[in-house]
Every structure is written in C-alpha cells, then in structure tokens.
C-alpha cells in the first residue's frame, strides 16, 4: 500500500490490489468440497441460494491505482495472472508511484506500504530509503490500515458499482470494464471520501486502534 498525504488533510492513496469481486468467476477451477451449505433445514439452505459452485483458484487481475482530491490517477493494469515480484514492484510500481506523488504534491508526501512480500524485500526497502523523501519503514507501519485507505473504504466498491459485470466474458472485456468503472467514479463522492479520511484518523487515535464502524 502506498499512502500519500498533504498538509491540508487531503490524501492521495495508491495500492496494488486484486480486483476480486468481478474476476472470481472467470475460468476458475471448482472444488466439489465447496458444494456445501451449513443450515438447520433444506428450506433454510434454499434460502441461502442452495448449492452453487465457487472457484477454489480464481483468475486474477492486479490493478494499481492512485487517487487524490482532483480525481483518480492513471491505473496500471497488469497482464492476466501476472504476479508481483520485488523486481517489477520496483521497476513498475514504485517508480510510477514516485512520479505520481511528485506530480500531485511535490516532495510533500509520505510513502507507506503493507507487509506484502515484494514490499518487504530488502531491495524494495533500500530503493524506498534512497529515492523517497518521507518513507515509513516496516517498523512503523500500522498492523491494519484498511480503515485509513480511501481505496479500500470507498474507491474499489465505487469502481465495481460502475462496471457492467454481465459484459465481462474474458480478460479483455474485464480490462475494458475496469477502465470504464474507474472513469465513472464521481469526483464529488471521491472528494467526500477523502475528506472523511482525517475523521477516521482522529477516531482511530481516540479509540486506540479500533476498527471504524
């Protein structure tokens, strides 16, 4: 996770995240052990949609995205099933994040990651220490920062709500609909979500780390 913050309480947050909701049914390998519903009766099971298949190994599409009070930034959409190693994390994501941060805020932003393996690799940490003005190292990362990430608490849902999921048949159409969903996120709603970020920080400080409800 990459978090960028300016001094007036606005934030620009970027994250590499699997877009799970839409891709879960694409070319999945189904596990028959999933064909179970725990219920007190057949009627109750039917009310829970009965038996349905859920892929054990869903296909993935990794999307990196940045946001600010001025709107969503240019995304990085990786190739189907492409994984993130420390090498392409440095060469593709970190350098793009640095450029986006400097374009938005100059040197006045704080860079923060989570504990994904590419993030904690010694070469990734060394690159951040050498190239970023303000960097929170892994000793100061919060244990769970989803409530402080506008992409988690608003943007990803807003993107999927603006996608026409019935049009997703393959990776090309998923890519197109993802880009379409990004373009149609309302700037006014995005701004309100970013303004809410400071209130979330104050709540978590007041409650000594409680989850935002």
PDB file of C-alpha atoms in Angstrom:
ATOM      1  CA  UNK A   1       0.000   0.000   0.000  1.00  0.00           C
ATOM      2  CA  UNK A   2       1.153   3.463  -0.801  1.00  0.00           C
ATOM      3  CA  UNK A   3      -0.275   6.342   1.188  1.00  0.00           C
ATOM      4  CA  UNK A   4       0.345   9.950   0.295  1.00  0.00           C
ATOM      5  CA  UNK A   5      -0.865  12.844   2.414  1.00  0.00           C
ATOM      6  CA  UNK A   6      -0.634  16.607   2.119  1.00  0.00           C
ATOM      7  CA  UNK A   7      -0.824  19.140   4.893  1.00  0.00           C
ATOM      8  CA  UNK A   8      -4.480  20.169   4.498  1.00  0.00           C
ATOM      9  CA  UNK A   9      -5.888  16.783   5.419  1.00  0.00           C
ATOM     10  CA  UNK A  10      -6.398  15.587   1.854  1.00  0.00           C
ATOM     11  CA  UNK A  11      -4.783  12.363   0.777  1.00  0.00           C
ATOM     12  CA  UNK A  12      -3.597  10.503  -2.250  1.00  0.00           C
ATOM     13  CA  UNK A  13      -3.525   6.783  -1.768  1.00  0.00           C
ATOM     14  CA  UNK A  14      -2.280   4.144  -4.132  1.00  0.00           C
ATOM     15  CA  UNK A  15      -2.464   0.407  -3.864  1.00  0.00           C
ATOM     16  CA  UNK A  16      -1.814  -2.750  -5.808  1.00  0.00           C
ATOM     17  CA  UNK A  17      -4.844  -4.904  -5.188  1.00  0.00           C
ATOM     18  CA  UNK A  18      -6.597  -7.878  -6.713  1.00  0.00           C
ATOM     19  CA  UNK A  19      -9.967  -6.863  -8.116  1.00  0.00           C
ATOM     20  CA  UNK A  20     -11.710  -9.847  -6.585  1.00  0.00           C
ATOM     21  CA  UNK A  21     -15.426  -9.240  -6.984  1.00  0.00           C
ATOM     22  CA  UNK A  22     -15.598  -9.450 -10.763  1.00  0.00           C
ATOM     23  CA  UNK A  23     -12.873 -11.914 -11.643  1.00  0.00           C
ATOM     24  CA  UNK A  24     -13.900 -14.647  -9.208  1.00  0.00           C
ATOM     25  CA  UNK A  25     -15.992 -16.479 -11.798  1.00  0.00           C
ATOM     26  CA  UNK A  26     -13.569 -16.269 -14.741  1.00  0.00           C
ATOM     27  CA  UNK A  27     -12.053 -19.606 -15.716  1.00  0.00           C
ATOM     28  CA  UNK A  28     -11.946 -20.825 -12.120  1.00  0.00           C
ATOM     29  CA  UNK A  29     -11.071 -24.367 -11.037  1.00  0.00           C
ATOM     30  CA  UNK A  30     -14.037 -25.580  -8.987  1.00  0.00           C
ATOM     31  CA  UNK A  31     -13.636 -27.629  -5.838  1.00  0.00           C
ATOM     32  CA  UNK A  32     -16.548 -30.015  -5.160  1.00  0.00           C
ATOM     33  CA  UNK A  33     -15.880 -29.674  -1.429  1.00  0.00           C
ATOM     34  CA  UNK A  34     -17.354 -26.189  -1.777  1.00  0.00           C
ATOM     35  CA  UNK A  35     -20.767 -27.690  -2.626  1.00  0.00           C
ATOM     36  CA  UNK A  36     -21.956 -27.498   0.977  1.00  0.00           C
ATOM     37  CA  UNK A  37     -24.246 -25.237   2.915  1.00  0.00           C
ATOM     38  CA  UNK A  38     -24.491 -25.457   6.691  1.00  0.00           C
ATOM     39  CA  UNK A  39     -28.156 -24.967   7.612  1.00  0.00           C
ATOM     40  CA  UNK A  40     -30.736 -26.337  10.022  1.00  0.00           C
ATOM     41  CA  UNK A  41     -33.066 -27.464   7.214  1.00  0.00           C
ATOM     42  CA  UNK A  42     -33.366 -27.847   3.441  1.00  0.00           C
ATOM     43  CA  UNK A  43     -35.626 -24.781   3.369  1.00  0.00           C
ATOM     44  CA  UNK A  44     -33.019 -22.677   5.147  1.00  0.00           C
ATOM     45  CA  UNK A  45     -30.364 -23.941   2.731  1.00  0.00           C
ATOM     46  CA  UNK A  46     -32.524 -22.982  -0.253  1.00  0.00           C
ATOM     47  CA  UNK A  47     -32.982 -19.515   1.208  1.00  0.00           C
ATOM     48  CA  UNK A  48     -29.185 -19.259   1.215  1.00  0.00           C
ATOM     49  CA  UNK A  49     -29.215 -19.845  -2.572  1.00  0.00           C
ATOM     50  CA  UNK A  50     -28.905 -23.626  -2.330  1.00  0.00           C
ATOM     51  CA  UNK A  51     -25.859 -25.292  -3.842  1.00  0.00           C
ATOM     52  CA  UNK A  52     -23.622 -23.279  -6.109  1.00  0.00           C
ATOM     53  CA  UNK A  53     -20.047 -23.581  -7.298  1.00  0.00           C
ATOM     54  CA  UNK A  54     -17.285 -21.277  -6.227  1.00  0.00           C
ATOM     55  CA  UNK A  55     -13.834 -21.455  -7.821  1.00  0.00           C
ATOM     56  CA  UNK A  56     -11.059 -22.542  -5.494  1.00  0.00           C
ATOM     57  CA  UNK A  57      -8.380 -20.947  -7.679  1.00  0.00           C
ATOM     58  CA  UNK A  58      -9.874 -17.830  -9.311  1.00  0.00           C
ATOM     59  CA  UNK A  59      -8.038 -15.999 -12.042  1.00  0.00           C
ATOM     60  CA  UNK A  60      -6.516 -12.679 -11.103  1.00  0.00           C
ATOM     61  CA  UNK A  61      -6.229  -9.209 -12.489  1.00  0.00           C
ATOM     62  CA  UNK A  62      -3.962  -6.932 -10.480  1.00  0.00           C
ATOM     63  CA  UNK A  63      -4.735  -3.222 -10.685  1.00  0.00           C
ATOM     64  CA  UNK A  64      -2.621  -0.422  -9.234  1.00  0.00           C
ATOM     65  CA  UNK A  65      -4.425   2.875  -8.835  1.00  0.00           C
ATOM     66  CA  UNK A  66      -3.850   6.299  -7.317  1.00  0.00           C
ATOM     67  CA  UNK A  67      -6.371   8.838  -6.091  1.00  0.00           C
ATOM     68  CA  UNK A  68      -6.400  12.433  -4.924  1.00  0.00           C
ATOM     69  CA  UNK A  69      -8.899  15.217  -4.326  1.00  0.00           C
ATOM     70  CA  UNK A  70      -8.551  16.032  -8.029  1.00  0.00           C
ATOM     71  CA  UNK A  71      -9.692  12.587  -9.151  1.00  0.00           C
ATOM     72  CA  UNK A  72      -8.345   9.114  -9.822  1.00  0.00           C
ATOM     73  CA  UNK A  73      -4.901   8.810 -11.324  1.00  0.00           C
ATOM     74  CA  UNK A  74      -3.743   6.686 -14.239  1.00  0.00           C
ATOM     75  CA  UNK A  75      -4.004   2.966 -13.392  1.00  0.00           C
ATOM     76  CA  UNK A  76      -1.529   0.187 -14.009  1.00  0.00           C
ATOM     77  CA  UNK A  77      -3.377  -2.939 -15.143  1.00  0.00           C
ATOM     78  CA  UNK A  78      -1.118  -5.969 -15.209  1.00  0.00           C
ATOM     79  CA  UNK A  79      -1.354  -8.829 -17.671  1.00  0.00           C
ATOM     80  CA  UNK A  80      -3.627 -11.779 -16.789  1.00  0.00           C
ATOM     81  CA  UNK A  81      -2.218 -13.834 -13.922  1.00  0.00           C
ATOM     82  CA  UNK A  82       0.934 -11.704 -13.812  1.00  0.00           C
ATOM     83  CA  UNK A  83       2.384 -11.747 -10.308  1.00  0.00           C
ATOM     84  CA  UNK A  84       4.250  -9.004  -8.490  1.00  0.00           C
ATOM     85  CA  UNK A  85       7.859  -9.676  -7.566  1.00  0.00           C
ATOM     86  CA  UNK A  86      10.222  -7.247  -5.905  1.00  0.00           C
ATOM     87  CA  UNK A  87      11.793  -6.579  -9.312  1.00  0.00           C
ATOM     88  CA  UNK A  88       8.696  -5.417 -11.191  1.00  0.00           C
ATOM     89  CA  UNK A  89       7.440  -3.809  -7.986  1.00  0.00           C
ATOM     90  CA  UNK A  90      10.493  -1.540  -8.055  1.00  0.00           C
ATOM     91  CA  UNK A  91      10.677  -1.066 -11.821  1.00  0.00           C
ATOM     92  CA  UNK A  92       6.966  -0.559 -12.497  1.00  0.00           C
ATOM     93  CA  UNK A  93       5.012   0.335  -9.357  1.00  0.00           C
ATOM     94  CA  UNK A  94       7.464   2.219  -7.151  1.00  0.00           C
ATOM     95  CA  UNK A  95       8.792   4.428  -9.925  1.00  0.00           C
ATOM     96  CA  UNK A  96       5.259   5.188 -11.102  1.00  0.00           C
ATOM     97  CA  UNK A  97       4.186   5.923  -7.514  1.00  0.00           C
ATOM     98  CA  UNK A  98       7.094   8.296  -7.056  1.00  0.00           C
ATOM     99  CA  UNK A  99       6.245  10.163 -10.268  1.00  0.00           C
ATOM    100  CA  UNK A 100       2.546  10.386  -9.354  1.00  0.00           C
ATOM    101  CA  UNK A 101       3.328  11.587  -5.835  1.00  0.00           C
ATOM    102  CA  UNK A 102       5.700  14.280  -7.045  1.00  0.00           C
ATOM    103  CA  UNK A 103       3.213  15.420  -9.685  1.00  0.00           C
ATOM    104  CA  UNK A 104       0.466  15.721  -7.065  1.00  0.00           C
ATOM    105  CA  UNK A 105       2.349  17.022  -4.045  1.00  0.00           C
ATOM    106  CA  UNK A 106       5.982  17.679  -4.914  1.00  0.00           C
ATOM    107  CA  UNK A 107       8.113  16.232  -2.123  1.00  0.00           C
ATOM    108  CA  UNK A 108       5.370  16.765   0.471  1.00  0.00           C
ATOM    109  CA  UNK A 109       4.018  13.225   0.734  1.00  0.00           C
ATOM    110  CA  UNK A 110       4.568  10.199   2.950  1.00  0.00           C
ATOM    111  CA  UNK A 111       5.088   6.792   1.378  1.00  0.00           C
ATOM    112  CA  UNK A 112       3.753   3.754   3.228  1.00  0.00           C
ATOM    113  CA  UNK A 113       3.460   0.080   2.310  1.00  0.00           C
ATOM    114  CA  UNK A 114       1.905  -3.029   3.803  1.00  0.00           C
ATOM    115  CA  UNK A 115       3.634  -6.335   4.519  1.00  0.00           C
ATOM    116  CA  UNK A 116       3.278  -7.949   1.088  1.00  0.00           C
ATOM    117  CA  UNK A 117       6.427  -9.896   0.227  1.00  0.00           C
ATOM    118  CA  UNK A 118       7.525  -7.599  -2.651  1.00  0.00           C
ATOM    119  CA  UNK A 119       7.180  -4.622  -0.292  1.00  0.00           C
ATOM    120  CA  UNK A 120       9.328  -6.091   2.469  1.00  0.00           C
ATOM    121  CA  UNK A 121      12.092  -7.361   0.200  1.00  0.00           C
ATOM    122  CA  UNK A 122      15.405  -5.775   1.159  1.00  0.00           C
ATOM    123  CA  UNK A 123      15.892  -4.316  -2.346  1.00  0.00           C
ATOM    124  CA  UNK A 124      12.440  -2.695  -2.258  1.00  0.00           C
ATOM    125  CA  UNK A 125      13.115  -1.180   1.161  1.00  0.00           C
ATOM    126  CA  UNK A 126      16.537   0.030   0.032  1.00  0.00           C
ATOM    127  CA  UNK A 127      15.009   1.695  -3.053  1.00  0.00           C
ATOM    128  CA  UNK A 128      12.421   3.491  -0.918  1.00  0.00           C
ATOM    129  CA  UNK A 129      15.004   4.704   1.579  1.00  0.00           C
ATOM    130  CA  UNK A 130      17.214   6.009  -1.220  1.00  0.00           C
ATOM    131  CA  UNK A 131      14.624   7.600  -3.508  1.00  0.00           C
ATOM    132  CA  UNK A 132      11.732   8.830  -1.348  1.00  0.00           C
ATOM    133  CA  UNK A 133      11.892  11.930   0.831  1.00  0.00           C
ATOM    134  CA  UNK A 134       9.484  10.647   3.502  1.00  0.00           C
ATOM    135  CA  UNK A 135       9.181   6.897   3.945  1.00  0.00           C
ATOM    136  CA  UNK A 136       7.571   4.944   6.788  1.00  0.00           C
ATOM    137  CA  UNK A 137       9.671   1.819   7.241  1.00  0.00           C
ATOM    138  CA  UNK A 138       8.230  -1.542   8.267  1.00  0.00           C
ATOM    139  CA  UNK A 139       8.815  -0.843  11.974  1.00  0.00           C
ATOM    140  CA  UNK A 140       6.261   1.989  11.851  1.00  0.00           C
ATOM    141  CA  UNK A 141       3.632   0.561   9.515  1.00  0.00           C
ATOM    142  CA  UNK A 142       0.213   0.154  11.155  1.00  0.00           C
ATOM    143  CA  UNK A 143      -0.790  -3.510  11.574  1.00  0.00           C
ATOM    144  CA  UNK A 144      -4.055  -2.990   9.686  1.00  0.00           C
ATOM    145  CA  UNK A 145      -4.622   0.207   7.734  1.00  0.00           C
ATOM    146  CA  UNK A 146      -7.669  -0.704   5.608  1.00  0.00           C
ATOM    147  CA  UNK A 147      -9.812   1.795   7.508  1.00  0.00           C
ATOM    148  CA  UNK A 148      -7.326   4.536   6.618  1.00  0.00           C
ATOM    149  CA  UNK A 149      -7.172   3.776   2.909  1.00  0.00           C
ATOM    150  CA  UNK A 150      -9.725   5.554   0.730  1.00  0.00           C
ATOM    151  CA  UNK A 151      -9.278   2.914  -1.949  1.00  0.00           C
ATOM    152  CA  UNK A 152     -10.368   0.232   0.492  1.00  0.00           C
ATOM    153  CA  UNK A 153     -13.256   2.013   2.167  1.00  0.00           C
ATOM    154  CA  UNK A 154     -14.664   3.670  -0.968  1.00  0.00           C
ATOM    155  CA  UNK A 155     -12.907   3.545  -4.344  1.00  0.00           C
ATOM    156  CA  UNK A 156     -12.838  -0.185  -5.135  1.00  0.00           C
ATOM    157  CA  UNK A 157     -16.561  -0.554  -4.393  1.00  0.00           C
ATOM    158  CA  UNK A 158     -17.317   2.565  -6.441  1.00  0.00           C
ATOM    159  CA  UNK A 159     -15.399   1.124  -9.391  1.00  0.00           C
ATOM    160  CA  UNK A 160     -17.190  -2.230  -9.318  1.00  0.00           C
ATOM    161  CA  UNK A 161     -20.575  -0.498  -8.908  1.00  0.00           C
ATOM    162  CA  UNK A 162     -19.897   1.364 -12.163  1.00  0.00           C
ATOM    163  CA  UNK A 163     -18.914  -1.765 -14.066  1.00  0.00           C
ATOM    164  CA  UNK A 164     -21.351  -3.740 -16.204  1.00  0.00           C
ATOM    165  CA  UNK A 165     -20.358  -7.148 -14.923  1.00  0.00           C
ATOM    166  CA  UNK A 166     -22.614  -9.007 -17.359  1.00  0.00           C
ATOM    167  CA  UNK A 167     -20.330  -7.805 -20.148  1.00  0.00           C
ATOM    168  CA  UNK A 168     -17.266  -9.453 -18.590  1.00  0.00           C
ATOM    169  CA  UNK A 169     -16.583 -12.600 -20.609  1.00  0.00           C
ATOM    170  CA  UNK A 170     -12.790 -12.668 -20.800  1.00  0.00           C
ATOM    171  CA  UNK A 171      -9.732 -10.695 -19.728  1.00  0.00           C
ATOM    172  CA  UNK A 172     -10.034  -8.072 -22.462  1.00  0.00           C
ATOM    173  CA  UNK A 173     -13.620  -7.268 -21.505  1.00  0.00           C
ATOM    174  CA  UNK A 174     -12.644  -7.274 -17.815  1.00  0.00           C
ATOM    175  CA  UNK A 175      -9.872  -4.795 -18.595  1.00  0.00           C
ATOM    176  CA  UNK A 176     -12.318  -2.601 -20.531  1.00  0.00           C
ATOM    177  CA  UNK A 177     -14.942  -2.663 -17.781  1.00  0.00           C
ATOM    178  CA  UNK A 178     -12.337  -1.964 -15.083  1.00  0.00           C
ATOM    179  CA  UNK A 179     -11.174   1.109 -17.012  1.00  0.00           C
ATOM    180  CA  UNK A 180     -14.806   2.127 -17.524  1.00  0.00           C
ATOM    181  CA  UNK A 181     -15.534   1.766 -13.810  1.00  0.00           C
ATOM    182  CA  UNK A 182     -12.548   3.952 -12.962  1.00  0.00           C
ATOM    183  CA  UNK A 183     -13.668   6.689 -15.368  1.00  0.00           C
ATOM    184  CA  UNK A 184     -17.179   6.818 -13.911  1.00  0.00           C
ATOM    185  CA  UNK A 185     -16.326   7.243 -10.213  1.00  0.00           C
ATOM    186  CA  UNK A 186     -17.968  10.590  -9.261  1.00  0.00           C
ATOM    187  CA  UNK A 187     -15.393  13.205  -8.281  1.00  0.00           C
ATOM    188  CA  UNK A 188     -17.761  14.734  -5.716  1.00  0.00           C
ATOM    189  CA  UNK A 189     -18.160  11.395  -3.900  1.00  0.00           C
ATOM    190  CA  UNK A 190     -14.424  10.784  -4.105  1.00  0.00           C
ATOM    191  CA  UNK A 191     -13.744  14.181  -2.528  1.00  0.00           C
ATOM    192  CA  UNK A 192     -16.157  13.470   0.351  1.00  0.00           C
ATOM    193  CA  UNK A 193     -14.457  10.125   0.969  1.00  0.00           C
ATOM    194  CA  UNK A 194     -11.047  11.775   1.070  1.00  0.00           C
ATOM    195  CA  UNK A 195     -12.312  14.465   3.445  1.00  0.00           C
ATOM    196  CA  UNK A 196     -13.581  11.656   5.691  1.00  0.00           C
ATOM    197  CA  UNK A 197     -10.034  10.329   5.941  1.00  0.00           C
ATOM    198  CA  UNK A 198      -8.979  12.834   8.618  1.00  0.00           C
ATOM    199  CA  UNK A 199     -12.038  11.961  10.740  1.00  0.00           C
ATOM    200  CA  UNK A 200     -11.069   8.302  10.506  1.00  0.00           C
ATOM    201  CA  UNK A 201      -7.561   9.048  11.761  1.00  0.00           C
ATOM    202  CA  UNK A 202      -8.932  11.009  14.728  1.00  0.00           C
ATOM    203  CA  UNK A 203     -11.400   8.199  15.525  1.00  0.00           C
ATOM    204  CA  UNK A 204      -8.687   5.538  15.483  1.00  0.00           C
ATOM    205  CA  UNK A 205      -6.406   7.669  17.662  1.00  0.00           C
ATOM    206  CA  UNK A 206      -9.254   8.315  20.118  1.00  0.00           C
ATOM    207  CA  UNK A 207     -10.222   4.631  20.324  1.00  0.00           C
ATOM    208  CA  UNK A 208      -6.589   3.458  20.416  1.00  0.00           C
ATOM    209  CA  UNK A 209      -6.738   1.469  17.227  1.00  0.00           C
ATOM    210  CA  UNK A 210     -10.353   0.311  16.996  1.00  0.00           C
ATOM    211  CA  UNK A 211     -11.886  -0.508  13.636  1.00  0.00           C
ATOM    212  CA  UNK A 212     -14.039   2.166  12.021  1.00  0.00           C
ATOM    213  CA  UNK A 213     -17.703   1.081  12.075  1.00  0.00           C
TER     214      UNK A 213
END
